[in-house]
Short mmCIF file of C-alpha atoms in Angstrom, two decimals:
data_model
loop_
_atom_site.label_atom_id
_atom_site.label_comp_id
_atom_site.label_asym_id
_atom_site.label_seq_id
_atom_site.Cartn_x
_atom_site.Cartn_y
_atom_site.Cartn_z
CA UNK A 1 -17.71 78.04 168.56
CA UNK A 2 -16.08 74.66 169.24
CA UNK A 3 -12.30 75.06 169.59
CA UNK A 4 -9.87 72.15 169.65
CA UNK A 5 -6.24 72.49 170.75
CA UNK A 6 -4.49 70.85 167.80
CA UNK A 7 -2.09 72.63 165.48
CA UNK A 8 -4.98 73.28 163.10
CA UNK A 9 -7.02 75.28 165.60
CA UNK A 10 -9.27 77.93 164.14
CA UNK A 11 -10.77 80.65 166.29
CA UNK A 12 -12.09 84.04 164.91
CA UNK A 13 -10.77 87.45 166.07
CA UNK A 14 -13.56 89.98 166.31
CA UNK A 15 -13.99 93.34 167.98
CA UNK A 16 -14.50 92.36 171.58
CA UNK A 17 -17.28 93.22 173.97
CA UNK A 18 -16.12 95.73 176.59
CA UNK A 19 -13.00 93.94 177.77
CA UNK A 20 -12.22 96.76 180.18
CA UNK A 21 -14.93 95.34 182.44
CA UNK A 22 -13.06 92.05 182.77
CA UNK A 23 -10.51 92.39 185.56
CA UNK A 24 -9.04 89.00 184.67
CA UNK A 25 -7.87 90.27 181.25
CA UNK A 26 -4.25 91.28 180.62
CA UNK A 27 -4.51 94.52 178.67
CA UNK A 28 -3.60 98.22 178.91
CA UNK A 29 -7.08 98.92 180.30
CA UNK A 30 -6.82 97.42 183.78
CA UNK A 31 -4.41 96.22 186.48
CA UNK A 32 -4.87 92.45 186.27
CA UNK A 33 -3.99 90.35 189.32
CA UNK A 34 -1.53 87.60 188.39
CA UNK A 35 -3.46 84.82 190.10
CA UNK A 36 -6.68 85.83 188.32
CA UNK A 37 -5.34 86.29 184.78
CA UNK A 38 -7.42 84.28 182.31
CA UNK A 39 -6.71 85.87 178.93
CA UNK A 40 -4.37 88.19 177.03
CA UNK A 41 -6.18 90.86 175.01
CA UNK A 42 -4.54 92.52 172.02
CA UNK A 43 -6.24 95.53 170.43
CA UNK A 44 -5.77 97.25 167.04
CA UNK A 45 -4.40 93.99 165.69
CA UNK A 46 -4.77 94.77 161.97
CA UNK A 47 -2.71 97.93 162.09
CA UNK A 48 -0.03 96.31 164.25
CA UNK A 49 0.38 93.40 161.84
CA UNK A 50 1.26 95.77 158.98
CA UNK A 51 4.71 96.47 160.42
CA UNK A 52 7.47 94.34 161.88
CA UNK A 53 7.60 95.97 165.30
CA UNK A 54 7.38 95.47 169.06
CA UNK A 55 4.16 96.21 171.00
CA UNK A 56 3.30 96.21 174.71
CA UNK A 57 0.22 94.24 175.82
CA UNK A 58 -0.09 94.82 179.56
CA UNK A 59 1.04 93.48 182.92
CA UNK A 60 -0.02 91.51 185.95
CA UNK A 61 0.33 92.36 189.62
CA UNK A 62 0.11 90.89 193.11
CA UNK A 63 -1.82 93.59 194.94
CA UNK A 64 0.09 96.68 193.75
CA UNK A 65 3.42 94.93 193.18
CA UNK A 66 4.22 94.23 189.49
CA UNK A 67 4.97 90.63 188.51
CA UNK A 68 4.95 90.15 184.75
CA UNK A 69 4.74 92.35 181.66
CA UNK A 70 3.70 90.92 178.29
CA UNK A 71 4.69 92.19 174.84
CA UNK A 72 4.84 90.84 171.31
CA UNK A 73 6.66 91.33 168.04
CA UNK A 74 5.22 90.85 164.57
CA UNK A 75 6.80 89.39 161.46
CA UNK A 76 5.23 89.77 158.05
CA UNK A 77 5.58 86.62 155.92
CA UNK A 78 4.81 85.70 152.35
CA UNK A 79 1.33 84.56 151.43
CA UNK A 80 -0.57 87.06 153.61
CA UNK A 81 0.57 85.34 156.78
CA UNK A 82 1.93 86.92 159.94
CA UNK A 83 3.86 85.66 162.93
CA UNK A 84 2.99 86.94 166.41
CA UNK A 85 5.87 86.26 168.82
CA UNK A 86 4.72 86.47 172.44
CA UNK A 87 7.20 87.40 175.20
CA UNK A 88 6.99 87.95 178.94
CA UNK A 89 9.19 90.23 181.05
CA UNK A 90 9.68 88.92 184.60
CA UNK A 91 10.15 91.79 187.05
CA UNK A 92 11.37 89.48 189.83
CA UNK A 93 13.69 86.48 190.11
CA UNK A 94 12.72 82.84 190.52
CA UNK A 95 10.44 80.37 188.79
CA UNK A 96 7.02 80.87 187.26
CA UNK A 97 4.80 78.89 184.90
CA UNK A 98 2.42 79.96 182.14
CA UNK A 99 -0.43 77.96 180.65
CA UNK A 100 -1.14 79.23 177.13
CA UNK A 101 -3.21 78.32 174.07
CA UNK A 102 -1.18 75.59 172.37
CA UNK A 103 -2.33 76.16 168.81
CA UNK A 104 0.32 77.01 166.27
CA UNK A 105 -2.19 78.60 163.91
CA UNK A 106 -4.82 81.10 165.05
CA UNK A 107 -7.45 82.35 162.65
CA UNK A 108 -9.18 84.14 165.51
CA UNK A 109 -10.06 83.94 169.18
CA UNK A 110 -12.88 85.92 170.71
CA UNK A 111 -13.59 86.65 174.36
CA UNK A 112 -16.21 83.89 174.32
CA UNK A 113 -13.72 81.42 172.82
CA UNK A 114 -11.04 82.26 175.38
CA UNK A 115 -13.49 81.74 178.24
CA UNK A 116 -13.98 78.11 177.22
CA UNK A 117 -10.44 77.12 178.12
CA UNK A 118 -9.78 75.68 181.56
CA UNK A 119 -6.32 75.31 183.12
CA UNK A 120 -6.09 71.68 182.07
CA UNK A 121 -6.66 72.55 178.41
CA UNK A 122 -3.63 74.84 178.19
CA UNK A 123 -0.03 74.04 177.31
CA UNK A 124 2.10 74.73 180.41
CA UNK A 125 5.62 76.10 180.16
CA UNK A 126 8.00 76.84 183.02
CA UNK A 127 10.51 79.68 183.16
CA UNK A 128 13.34 80.63 185.49
CA UNK A 129 14.80 84.10 186.03
CA UNK A 130 18.11 83.94 187.92
CA UNK A 131 17.84 87.71 188.36
CA UNK A 132 15.03 90.30 188.07
CA UNK A 133 13.97 91.95 184.80
CA UNK A 134 14.58 89.03 182.45
CA UNK A 135 12.54 88.46 179.29
CA UNK A 136 11.43 85.06 177.97
CA UNK A 137 9.90 83.89 174.71
CA UNK A 138 6.54 82.26 175.49
CA UNK A 139 5.29 81.09 172.09
CA UNK A 140 4.80 82.05 168.44
CA UNK A 141 1.48 82.01 166.61
CA UNK A 142 0.89 82.02 162.87
CA UNK A 143 -1.91 84.42 161.91
CA UNK A 144 -3.47 84.26 158.43
CA UNK A 145 -5.13 87.39 157.08
CA UNK A 146 -6.95 89.06 159.99
CA UNK A 147 -9.88 91.35 159.26
CA UNK A 148 -10.84 92.38 162.76
CA UNK A 149 -9.19 94.33 165.52
CA UNK A 150 -9.12 92.32 168.76
CA UNK A 151 -7.56 89.00 169.73
CA UNK A 152 -8.06 87.19 173.06
CA UNK A 153 -5.64 84.39 173.97
CA UNK A 154 -6.47 82.15 176.97
CA UNK A 155 -3.78 82.07 179.65
CA UNK A 156 -3.15 81.06 183.26
CA UNK A 157 -0.17 81.99 185.45
CA UNK A 158 1.52 80.41 188.47
CA UNK A 159 4.13 82.57 190.23
CA UNK A 160 4.67 79.92 192.91
CA UNK A 161 4.05 76.93 190.68
CA UNK A 162 4.85 74.11 193.11
CA UNK A 163 2.06 71.83 191.92
CA UNK A 164 2.55 72.71 188.28
CA UNK A 165 6.32 72.40 188.58
CA UNK A 166 5.93 69.07 190.34
CA UNK A 167 3.87 67.69 187.46
CA UNK A 168 6.18 69.22 184.88
CA UNK A 169 9.28 67.94 186.66
CA UNK A 170 7.81 64.44 186.76
CA UNK A 171 6.90 64.63 183.09
CA UNK A 172 10.31 66.03 182.14
CA UNK A 173 12.06 63.36 184.20
CA UNK A 174 10.06 60.67 182.42
CA UNK A 175 10.94 62.21 179.05
CA UNK A 176 14.61 62.42 180.02
CA UNK A 177 14.60 58.78 181.09
CA UNK A 178 12.92 57.79 177.82
CA UNK A 179 15.49 59.79 175.88
CA UNK A 180 18.34 58.23 177.85
CA UNK A 181 16.92 54.76 177.30
CA UNK A 182 16.60 55.40 173.58
CA UNK A 183 20.12 56.78 173.37
CA UNK A 184 21.57 53.96 175.45
CA UNK A 185 20.34 51.53 172.83
CA UNK A 186 22.78 53.26 170.48
CA UNK A 187 26.52 53.54 170.92
CA UNK A 188 27.76 56.58 172.91
CA UNK A 189 29.25 59.25 170.67
CA UNK A 190 31.16 61.36 173.19
CA UNK A 191 33.58 60.83 176.09
CA UNK A 192 34.13 63.04 179.13
CA UNK A 193 37.31 62.73 181.17
CA UNK A 194 37.33 63.69 184.85
CA UNK A 195 40.22 65.17 186.85
CA UNK A 196 41.45 61.62 187.56
CA UNK A 197 41.42 60.96 183.78
CA UNK A 198 38.62 58.43 184.21
CA UNK A 199 36.58 58.24 181.01
CA UNK A 200 32.77 58.42 180.95
CA UNK A 201 30.89 57.55 177.77
CA UNK A 202 27.84 59.65 176.98
CA UNK A 203 25.90 61.24 174.10
CA UNK A 204 26.33 64.64 172.51
CA UNK A 205 22.57 65.16 172.48
CA UNK A 206 22.30 64.78 176.26
CA UNK A 207 25.20 67.14 176.92
CA UNK A 208 24.09 69.82 174.45
CA UNK A 209 20.43 69.66 175.41
CA UNK A 210 20.78 70.60 179.08
CA UNK A 211 23.81 72.83 179.58
CA UNK A 212 24.96 75.80 177.48
CA UNK A 213 28.49 75.25 178.81
CA UNK A 214 28.57 71.63 177.66
CA UNK A 215 26.90 72.62 174.38
CA UNK A 216 29.85 74.88 173.58
CA UNK A 217 32.25 72.18 174.70
CA UNK A 218 30.72 69.65 172.31
CA UNK A 219 30.60 72.24 169.52
CA UNK A 220 34.27 73.12 169.85
CA UNK A 221 35.61 69.58 170.35
CA UNK A 222 36.65 67.73 167.20
CA UNK A 223 37.84 64.37 168.53
CA UNK A 224 34.68 63.55 170.55
CA UNK A 225 36.65 63.52 173.82
CA UNK A 226 36.80 66.39 176.32
CA UNK A 227 38.44 66.93 179.69
CA UNK A 228 36.48 68.48 182.57
CA UNK A 229 38.33 69.39 185.76
CA UNK A 230 35.86 67.88 188.23
CA UNK A 231 36.03 64.87 190.54
CA UNK A 232 34.61 61.47 189.68
CA UNK A 233 31.83 61.99 192.21
CA UNK A 234 30.86 65.29 190.59
CA UNK A 235 31.01 63.72 187.13
CA UNK A 236 28.60 60.99 188.21
CA UNK A 237 26.22 63.55 189.70
CA UNK A 238 26.43 65.66 186.56
CA UNK A 239 25.68 62.75 184.25
CA UNK A 240 22.85 61.58 186.52
CA UNK A 241 21.18 64.99 186.32
CA UNK A 242 21.72 65.34 182.57
CA UNK A 243 20.29 61.88 181.97
CA UNK A 244 17.27 61.98 184.29
CA UNK A 245 16.58 65.66 185.02
CA UNK A 246 17.09 65.04 188.74
CA UNK A 247 19.56 63.81 191.36
CA UNK A 248 18.41 61.03 193.66
CA UNK A 249 18.36 61.94 197.36
CA UNK A 250 19.87 65.36 196.64
CA UNK A 251 18.94 66.49 200.16
CA UNK A 252 21.41 63.99 201.62
CA UNK A 253 24.32 65.37 199.60
CA UNK A 254 26.64 68.28 200.27
CA UNK A 255 24.49 71.12 198.89
CA UNK A 256 27.53 73.37 198.37
CA UNK A 257 29.14 70.72 196.20
CA UNK A 258 26.04 70.28 194.05
CA UNK A 259 25.45 74.03 193.96
CA UNK A 260 28.92 74.66 192.54
CA UNK A 261 28.22 72.01 189.92
CA UNK A 262 24.95 73.70 188.94
CA UNK A 263 26.61 77.12 188.66
CA UNK A 264 29.66 75.82 186.77
CA UNK A 265 27.54 74.25 184.04
CA UNK A 266 24.65 76.76 184.18
CA UNK A 267 22.02 74.19 185.11
CA UNK A 268 19.14 76.53 185.97
CA UNK A 269 16.66 73.78 186.83
CA UNK A 270 19.13 72.16 189.22
CA UNK A 271 19.59 75.57 190.88
CA UNK A 272 15.83 75.72 191.41
CA UNK A 273 15.82 72.22 192.92
CA UNK A 274 18.66 73.18 195.27
CA UNK A 275 16.96 76.37 196.43
CA UNK A 276 13.83 74.38 197.22
CA UNK A 277 15.95 71.90 199.19
CA UNK A 278 17.67 74.76 201.07
CA UNK A 279 14.25 76.07 202.13
CA UNK A 280 13.43 72.62 203.55
CA UNK A 281 16.71 72.37 205.47
CA UNK A 282 16.88 75.96 206.73
CA UNK A 283 17.38 76.18 210.50
CA UNK A 284 18.99 78.41 213.12
CA UNK A 285 22.41 76.75 212.89
CA UNK A 286 22.78 76.86 209.09
CA UNK A 287 20.92 80.10 208.29
CA UNK A 288 24.11 82.19 208.00
CA UNK A 289 25.88 79.54 205.93
CA UNK A 290 22.91 79.46 203.55
CA UNK A 291 22.87 83.27 203.45
CA UNK A 292 26.54 83.26 202.42
CA UNK A 293 25.77 80.81 199.61
CA UNK A 294 22.81 82.87 198.44
CA UNK A 295 25.01 85.97 198.29
CA UNK A 296 27.88 84.22 196.54
CA UNK A 297 25.66 82.73 193.83
CA UNK A 298 23.14 85.62 193.66
CA UNK A 299 20.13 83.49 194.59
CA UNK A 300 17.74 86.30 195.48
CA UNK A 301 14.67 84.12 195.94
CA UNK A 302 16.15 81.93 198.69
CA UNK A 303 17.96 84.92 200.19
CA UNK A 304 14.66 86.68 200.87
CA UNK A 305 13.39 83.54 202.59
CA UNK A 306 16.55 83.36 204.71
CA UNK A 307 16.30 87.02 205.76
CA UNK A 308 12.67 86.56 206.83
CA UNK A 309 13.69 83.46 208.81
CA UNK A 310 16.50 85.36 210.58
CA UNK A 311 14.16 88.25 211.38
CA UNK A 312 11.79 85.81 213.06
CA UNK A 313 14.62 83.93 214.77
CA UNK A 314 17.12 86.48 216.20
CA UNK A 315 18.96 83.67 218.00
CA UNK A 316 20.67 83.05 214.64
CA UNK A 317 23.00 85.91 215.63
CA UNK A 318 24.23 83.85 218.57
CA UNK A 319 25.51 81.05 216.33
CA UNK A 320 29.06 80.25 215.23
CA UNK A 321 28.08 81.09 211.65
CA UNK A 322 27.27 84.67 212.64
CA UNK A 323 30.46 85.02 214.69
CA UNK A 324 32.54 83.87 211.71
CA UNK A 325 30.73 85.97 209.09
CA UNK A 326 33.28 88.07 207.19
CA UNK A 327 31.26 89.18 204.15
CA UNK A 328 30.79 92.92 204.75
CA UNK A 329 28.18 93.44 202.02
CA UNK A 330 26.10 90.52 203.25
CA UNK A 331 26.36 91.78 206.84
CA UNK A 332 25.05 95.18 205.78
CA UNK A 333 22.16 93.60 203.89
CA UNK A 334 21.34 91.39 206.88
CA UNK A 335 21.20 94.32 209.28
CA UNK A 336 19.11 96.34 206.86
CA UNK A 337 16.61 93.53 206.24
CA UNK A 338 16.45 92.14 209.77
CA UNK A 339 15.97 95.50 211.45
CA UNK A 340 13.86 97.25 208.83
CA UNK A 341 10.40 98.48 209.81
CA UNK A 342 7.81 95.86 208.95
#
């Protein structure tokens, strides 16, 4: 069956051939390795669509360590149509990316259909979990009347999606620039005032679209002007990131300053960029300082990297940073991690 990837995709759900023999299928029947996952398999579909409920699908693992767990909810609509809302539960913290069938409407999708999709034919979405055990909405499919029992949805997963994230970051940056260019052709509709009372003209759409903190600020401000207690330098960095999705030469800036900005306005993608930059700059002299930052802002992903680095470089404990370390909880964690049995 020829399957396109437009919103009018049609692919037929039939009782599958023995899916349990496919180790690259996410289902309750096998322990699928995350890097090898190629499809999500849902069984007993007809009976599950009769009720608005939540159902587990199955999980993925790296060796024996769990990574992701997939589940879905169903919503019965008028006209014999159903919505299948797909979610993923991230057992760890950090970034990951999922490539998924980008159809809005699915009539069906068999094992054979799902096998036809390569990585480049999928719609890629990135997710960030600041802490372990967070759930994310992946996508929603509209299902007309289904007569059969099994549905296979093509998928691909990147748990260390550097290449995917690089492409997506570039694409998102281009989109942000295009949006900024389009908005700049219109008059600004909002003003931010810094601590020095300097006024910066901007657009509500840019502020609300990237930061939940600024979204609430815009929502609760009635005169289209708001004060933010940050320096002019921080304001310029903030507006640069909101407008372009990035900060030029961020590695040359004071990472603590930018980090506090990211935390203050809940800019998850900027936090990811900063953690990546911290990994690049990590050395013996700054390892403890970076560890303190990771503890203060609960950045578990970079903290694990720092602990491994310190374990391999015990001379870190001869530095001024170690001698001045006063965080008792962090000290305990360091000793436990650095001296634990490998």
